[in-house]
XYZ file of C-alpha atoms in Angstrom:
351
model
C -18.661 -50.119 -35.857
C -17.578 -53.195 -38.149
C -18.267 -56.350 -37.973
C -14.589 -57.604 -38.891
C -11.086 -56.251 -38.463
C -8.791 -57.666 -40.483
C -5.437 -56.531 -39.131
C -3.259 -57.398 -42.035
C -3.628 -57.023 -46.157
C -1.539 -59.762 -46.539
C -2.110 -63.618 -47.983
C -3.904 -64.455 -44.865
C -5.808 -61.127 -44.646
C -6.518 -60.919 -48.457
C -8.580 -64.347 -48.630
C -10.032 -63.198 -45.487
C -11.213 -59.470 -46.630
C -12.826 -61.435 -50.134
C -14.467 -64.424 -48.299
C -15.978 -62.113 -45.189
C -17.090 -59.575 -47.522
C -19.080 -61.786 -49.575
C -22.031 -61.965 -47.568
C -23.361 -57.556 -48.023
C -24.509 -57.900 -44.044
C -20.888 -58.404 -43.327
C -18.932 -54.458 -42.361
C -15.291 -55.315 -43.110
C -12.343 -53.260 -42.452
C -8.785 -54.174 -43.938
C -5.729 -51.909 -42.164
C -2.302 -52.331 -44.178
C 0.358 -50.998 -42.166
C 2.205 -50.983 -45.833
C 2.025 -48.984 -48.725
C -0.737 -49.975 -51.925
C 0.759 -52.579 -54.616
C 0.325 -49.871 -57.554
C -0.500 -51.213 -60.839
C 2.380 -49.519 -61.870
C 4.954 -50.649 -59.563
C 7.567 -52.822 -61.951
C 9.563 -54.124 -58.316
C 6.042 -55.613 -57.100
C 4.686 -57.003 -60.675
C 7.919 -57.702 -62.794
C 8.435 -61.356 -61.758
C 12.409 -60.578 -62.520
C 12.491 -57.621 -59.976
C 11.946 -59.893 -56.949
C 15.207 -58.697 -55.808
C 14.638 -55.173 -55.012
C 11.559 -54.877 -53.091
C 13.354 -57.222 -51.152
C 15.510 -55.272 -48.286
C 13.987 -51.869 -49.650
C 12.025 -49.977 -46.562
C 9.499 -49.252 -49.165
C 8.401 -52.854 -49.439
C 9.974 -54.815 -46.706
C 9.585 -54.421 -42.669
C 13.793 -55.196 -42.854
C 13.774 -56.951 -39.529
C 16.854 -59.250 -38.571
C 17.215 -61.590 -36.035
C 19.669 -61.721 -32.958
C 23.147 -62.824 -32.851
C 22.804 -66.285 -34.396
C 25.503 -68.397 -31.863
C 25.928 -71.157 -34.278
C 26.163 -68.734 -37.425
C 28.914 -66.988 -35.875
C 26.766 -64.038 -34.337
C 25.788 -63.233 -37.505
C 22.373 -61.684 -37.727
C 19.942 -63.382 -40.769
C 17.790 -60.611 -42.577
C 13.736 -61.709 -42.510
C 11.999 -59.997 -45.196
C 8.600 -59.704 -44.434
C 6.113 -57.244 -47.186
C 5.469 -54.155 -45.964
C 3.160 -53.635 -48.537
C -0.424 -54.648 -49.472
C -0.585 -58.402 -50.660
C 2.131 -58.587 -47.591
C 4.633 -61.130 -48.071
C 3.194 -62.259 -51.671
C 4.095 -58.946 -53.043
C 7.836 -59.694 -52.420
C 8.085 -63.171 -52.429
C 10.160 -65.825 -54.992
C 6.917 -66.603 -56.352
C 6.942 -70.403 -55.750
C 3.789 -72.029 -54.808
C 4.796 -74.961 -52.270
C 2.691 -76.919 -50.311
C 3.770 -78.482 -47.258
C 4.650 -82.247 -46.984
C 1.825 -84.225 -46.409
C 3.472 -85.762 -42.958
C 3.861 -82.123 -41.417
C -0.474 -82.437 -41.614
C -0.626 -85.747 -39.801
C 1.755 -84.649 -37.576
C -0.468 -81.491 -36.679
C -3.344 -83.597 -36.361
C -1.709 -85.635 -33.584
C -1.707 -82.991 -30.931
C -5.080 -82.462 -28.935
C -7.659 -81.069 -31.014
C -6.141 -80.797 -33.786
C -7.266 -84.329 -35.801
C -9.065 -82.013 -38.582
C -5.868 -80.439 -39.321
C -4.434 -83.684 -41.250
C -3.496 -83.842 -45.005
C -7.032 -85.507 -45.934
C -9.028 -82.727 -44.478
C -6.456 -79.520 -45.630
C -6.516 -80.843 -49.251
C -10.111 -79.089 -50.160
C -9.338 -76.202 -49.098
C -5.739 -76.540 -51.427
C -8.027 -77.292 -53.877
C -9.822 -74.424 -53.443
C -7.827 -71.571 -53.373
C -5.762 -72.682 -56.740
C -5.873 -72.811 -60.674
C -3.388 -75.084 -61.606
C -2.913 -74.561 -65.204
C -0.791 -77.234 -65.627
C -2.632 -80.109 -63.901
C -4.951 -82.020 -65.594
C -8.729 -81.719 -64.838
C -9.071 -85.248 -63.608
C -5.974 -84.735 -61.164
C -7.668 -85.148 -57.575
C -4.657 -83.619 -56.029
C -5.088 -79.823 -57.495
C -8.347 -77.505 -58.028
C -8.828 -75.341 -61.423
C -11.690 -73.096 -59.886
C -9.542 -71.153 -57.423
C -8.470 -67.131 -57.890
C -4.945 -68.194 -57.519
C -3.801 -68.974 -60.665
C -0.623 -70.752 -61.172
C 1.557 -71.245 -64.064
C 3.942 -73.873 -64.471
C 7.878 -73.077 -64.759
C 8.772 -73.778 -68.472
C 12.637 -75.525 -67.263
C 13.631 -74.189 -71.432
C 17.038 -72.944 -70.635
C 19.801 -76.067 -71.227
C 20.626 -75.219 -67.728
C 17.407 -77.186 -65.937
C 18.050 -80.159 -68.313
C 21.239 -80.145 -66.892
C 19.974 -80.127 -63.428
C 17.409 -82.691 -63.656
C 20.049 -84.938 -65.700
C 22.293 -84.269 -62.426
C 20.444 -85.244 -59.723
C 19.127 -88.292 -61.237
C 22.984 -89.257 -61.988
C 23.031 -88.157 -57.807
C 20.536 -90.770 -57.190
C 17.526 -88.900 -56.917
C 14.260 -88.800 -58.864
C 11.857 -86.862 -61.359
C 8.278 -86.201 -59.937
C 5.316 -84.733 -62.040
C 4.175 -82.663 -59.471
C 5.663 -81.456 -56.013
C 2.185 -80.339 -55.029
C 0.432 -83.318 -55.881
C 0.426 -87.593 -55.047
C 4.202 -87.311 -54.514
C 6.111 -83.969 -53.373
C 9.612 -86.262 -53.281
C 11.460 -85.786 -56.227
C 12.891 -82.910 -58.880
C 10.173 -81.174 -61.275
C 9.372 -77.811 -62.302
C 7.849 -75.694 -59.778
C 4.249 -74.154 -59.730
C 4.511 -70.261 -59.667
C 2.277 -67.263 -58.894
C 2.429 -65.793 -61.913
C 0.026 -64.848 -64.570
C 0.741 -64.111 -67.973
C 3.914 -62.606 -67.340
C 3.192 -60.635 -64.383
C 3.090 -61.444 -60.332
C -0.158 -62.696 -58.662
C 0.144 -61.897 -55.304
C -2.797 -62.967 -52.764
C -3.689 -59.079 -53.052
C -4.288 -59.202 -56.936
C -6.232 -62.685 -56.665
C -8.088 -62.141 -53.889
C -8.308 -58.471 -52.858
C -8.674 -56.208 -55.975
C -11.302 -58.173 -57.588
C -13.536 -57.331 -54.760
C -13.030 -53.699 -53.993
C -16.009 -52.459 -55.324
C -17.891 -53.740 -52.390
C -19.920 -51.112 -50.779
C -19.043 -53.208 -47.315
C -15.539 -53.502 -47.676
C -12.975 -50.587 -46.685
C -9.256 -51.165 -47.192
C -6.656 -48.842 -45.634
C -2.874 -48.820 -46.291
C -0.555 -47.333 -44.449
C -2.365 -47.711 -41.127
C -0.604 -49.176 -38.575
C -2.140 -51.242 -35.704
C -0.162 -50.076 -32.392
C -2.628 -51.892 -29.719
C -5.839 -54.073 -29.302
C -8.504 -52.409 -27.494
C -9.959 -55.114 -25.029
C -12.984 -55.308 -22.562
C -13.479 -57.948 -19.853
C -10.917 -59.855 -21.667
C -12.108 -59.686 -24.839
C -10.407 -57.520 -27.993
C -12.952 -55.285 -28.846
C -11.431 -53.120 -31.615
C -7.880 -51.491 -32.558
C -5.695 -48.317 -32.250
C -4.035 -47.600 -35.202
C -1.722 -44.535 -36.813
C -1.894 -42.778 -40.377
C 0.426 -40.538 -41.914
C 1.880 -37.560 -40.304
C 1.104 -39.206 -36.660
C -2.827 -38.893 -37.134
C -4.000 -41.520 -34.583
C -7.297 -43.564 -35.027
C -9.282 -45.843 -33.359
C -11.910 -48.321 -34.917
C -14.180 -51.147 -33.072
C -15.836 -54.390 -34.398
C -17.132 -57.763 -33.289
C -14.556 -59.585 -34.085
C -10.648 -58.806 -34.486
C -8.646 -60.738 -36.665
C -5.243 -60.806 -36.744
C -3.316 -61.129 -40.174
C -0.039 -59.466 -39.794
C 1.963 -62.422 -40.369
C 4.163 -64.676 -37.849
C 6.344 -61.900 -36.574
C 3.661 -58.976 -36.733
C 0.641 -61.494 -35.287
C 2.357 -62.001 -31.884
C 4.003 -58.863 -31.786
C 0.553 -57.269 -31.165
C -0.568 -59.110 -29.083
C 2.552 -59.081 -26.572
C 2.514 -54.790 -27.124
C -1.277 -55.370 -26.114
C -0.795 -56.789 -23.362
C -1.829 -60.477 -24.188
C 1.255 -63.193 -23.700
C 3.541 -64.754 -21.449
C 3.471 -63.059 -18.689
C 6.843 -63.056 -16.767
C 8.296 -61.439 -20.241
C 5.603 -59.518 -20.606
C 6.494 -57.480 -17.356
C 10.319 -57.127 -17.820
C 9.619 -55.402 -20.788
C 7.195 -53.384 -19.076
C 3.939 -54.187 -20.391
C 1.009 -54.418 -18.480
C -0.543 -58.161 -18.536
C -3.796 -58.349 -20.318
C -4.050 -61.858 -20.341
C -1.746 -64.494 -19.251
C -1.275 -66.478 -22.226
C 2.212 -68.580 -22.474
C 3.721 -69.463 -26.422
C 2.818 -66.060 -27.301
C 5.623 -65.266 -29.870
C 7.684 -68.296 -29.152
C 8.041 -71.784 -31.191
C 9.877 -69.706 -34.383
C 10.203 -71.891 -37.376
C 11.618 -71.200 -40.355
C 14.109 -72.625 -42.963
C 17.200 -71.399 -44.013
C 17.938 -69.852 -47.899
C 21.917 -70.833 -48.552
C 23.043 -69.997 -51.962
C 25.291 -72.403 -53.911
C 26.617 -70.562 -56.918
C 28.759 -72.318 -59.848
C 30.190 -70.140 -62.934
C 28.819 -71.785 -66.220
C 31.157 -72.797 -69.419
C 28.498 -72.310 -72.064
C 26.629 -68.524 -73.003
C 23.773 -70.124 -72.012
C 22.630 -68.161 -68.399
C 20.776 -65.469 -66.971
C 23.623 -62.919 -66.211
C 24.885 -62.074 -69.581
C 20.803 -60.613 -70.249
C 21.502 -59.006 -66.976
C 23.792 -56.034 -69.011
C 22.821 -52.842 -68.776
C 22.299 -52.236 -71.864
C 20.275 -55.213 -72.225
C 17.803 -53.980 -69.225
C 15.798 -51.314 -71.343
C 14.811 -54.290 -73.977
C 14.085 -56.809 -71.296
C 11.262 -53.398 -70.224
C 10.570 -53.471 -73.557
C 9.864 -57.112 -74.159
C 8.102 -57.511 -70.265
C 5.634 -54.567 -71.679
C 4.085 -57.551 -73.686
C 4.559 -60.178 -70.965
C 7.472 -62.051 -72.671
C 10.851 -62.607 -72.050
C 13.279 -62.624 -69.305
C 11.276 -60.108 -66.926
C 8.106 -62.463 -67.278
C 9.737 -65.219 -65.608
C 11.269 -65.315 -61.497
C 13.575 -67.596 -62.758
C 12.946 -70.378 -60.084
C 11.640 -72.538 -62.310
C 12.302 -75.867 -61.469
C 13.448 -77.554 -57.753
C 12.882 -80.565 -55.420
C 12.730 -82.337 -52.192
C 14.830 -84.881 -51.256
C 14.954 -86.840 -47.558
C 17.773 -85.203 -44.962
C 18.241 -89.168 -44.058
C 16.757 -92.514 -44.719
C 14.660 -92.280 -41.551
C 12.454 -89.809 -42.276
């Protein structure tokens, strides 16, 4: 028996498996339904490969949603990792906080007043290195295992950018993480020294050794075992349809925002009225249960460029083998994810 579950190896269930397992008393078991982020996996660790473990079944969960009505029933891919380090081992890369306001928001619904900007920022603080804040900035930490690395903005192309949207009306910031997130600046990025940092390389690896900490990947959780209304452990499946079961203290679920709720509907534990018409036999009667989806929308804007100056000429096959070559030693184009710079502006003047 364990004393945690951590159903998950993702951001969440990373920080989780490293803070849990730091006390020796403390029997922790991670279960990845994904594969293990090899050392030697270039898709996963090459910042410039973001695209392909993106919509590959080896990395990604490839769901899609419905029949958007107001998209034209067209159905909008969600890539979600499949893969330990989850969604951080397929990800852009960018390190965004959210806007202060969504906080005090949060912390204006019942029991929720701890949950506002002043009382998040520690723990922002403490899960990042900031390499490029200064150590006096009270906005960012420099003793967290996340290390981020500013976007250098060298290409002519960024200067252009930030000379454009100032021209637009809009302004420079120093930081979008820190005093003030409005603005255009160059964005903070999980990546170290050329390679990606996912939650699972910060947070997970490090701590491995520990005698009380057992990860497994590719061990999917199909149901929560409860008990008077209470999850007492998991079933979960290996390779080749081996099934397992494993019991703890406490459950803890980590498989993301689709995965999370998922689980707990297929266990039983939701809305109930849905619950039956898809046939599942009510655990516990607990409405919201995979509903209140919120997510933002990636539209690409694409513009051909008159000078030799972007990406896609590098892009050349016979360029790729020297781009290997160069990422070998953490420099040049692979080293970078190439969203270096950004910003925020206001949808209207009311917000």
């Amino acid at each position: 028996m364990y004393d945690y579950i951590i159903v998950g190896g993702g951001s969440a269930g990373s920080a989780l498996a490293n803070r849990l397992s730091t006390d020796s008393k403390n029997k922790v078991l991670v279960l990845e339904a994904g594969r293990p982020d090899y050392w030697w996996d270039v898709f996963i660790h090459m910042p410039a490969a973001l695209t392909f473990p993106i919509g590959s079944r080896f990395y990604d969960w490839l769901y899609v949603s419905e029949p958007e009505p107001y998209m034209n029933n067209r159905r909008v891919t969600q890539g979600r990792g499949k893969v330990l380090g989850g969604s951080s081992s397929i990800n852009g890369m960018i390190f965004q906080r959210g806007n202060p306001l969504d906080y005090q928001r949060w912390a204006s619904d019942p029991g929720m007043s701890t949950w506002d900007y002043a009382n998040c920022l520690p723990y922002f603080k403490k899960l990042e290195n900031c390499l490029a804040a200064s150590s006096d900035d009270e906005y960012r930490g420099h003793d967290g295992p996340l290390e981020q690395e500013r976007g250098p903005v060298k290409n002519p192309l960024f200067g252009a950018f930030f000379e454009a949207v100032q021209q637009a009306g809009h302004q420079l910031t120093t930081d979008v993480n820190g005093f003030k997130q409005e603005g255009f600046a160059a964005f903070d990025r999980n990546v170290r020294r050329g390679r990606r940092l996912s939650a699972a390389r910060a947070y997970l690896h490090p701590v491995m050794h520990r005698k009380n900490l057992t990860v497994k990947c590719r061990a999917l959780v199909t149901k929560l075992l409860t008990q008077d209304k209470q999850v007492t452990g998991v079933t979960y499946e290996l390779p080749f349809g081996r099934k397992r079961t494993a019991t703890a203290r406490e459950v803890i679920l980590c498989g993301g925002s689709f995965n999370s709720p998922q689980l707990l509907q297929v266990s039983g534990i939701g809305n109930s009225e849905h619950l039956k018409n898809v046939g599942v036999e009510l655990v516990h009667h607990l409405p919201g249960v995979g509903e209140n989806l919120q997510d933002h929308l990636e539209v690409y804007v694409q513009h051909s460029c008159k000078q030799p100056v972007s990406l896609n000429p590098m892009l050349k096959f016979h360029y790729r083998p020297w781009i290997g070559l160069q990422w070998l030693f953490r420099r040049g184009p692979g080293a970078s994810n190439h969203f270096e710079g950004g910003g925020f502006i206001r949808g209207n003047e009311s917000f």
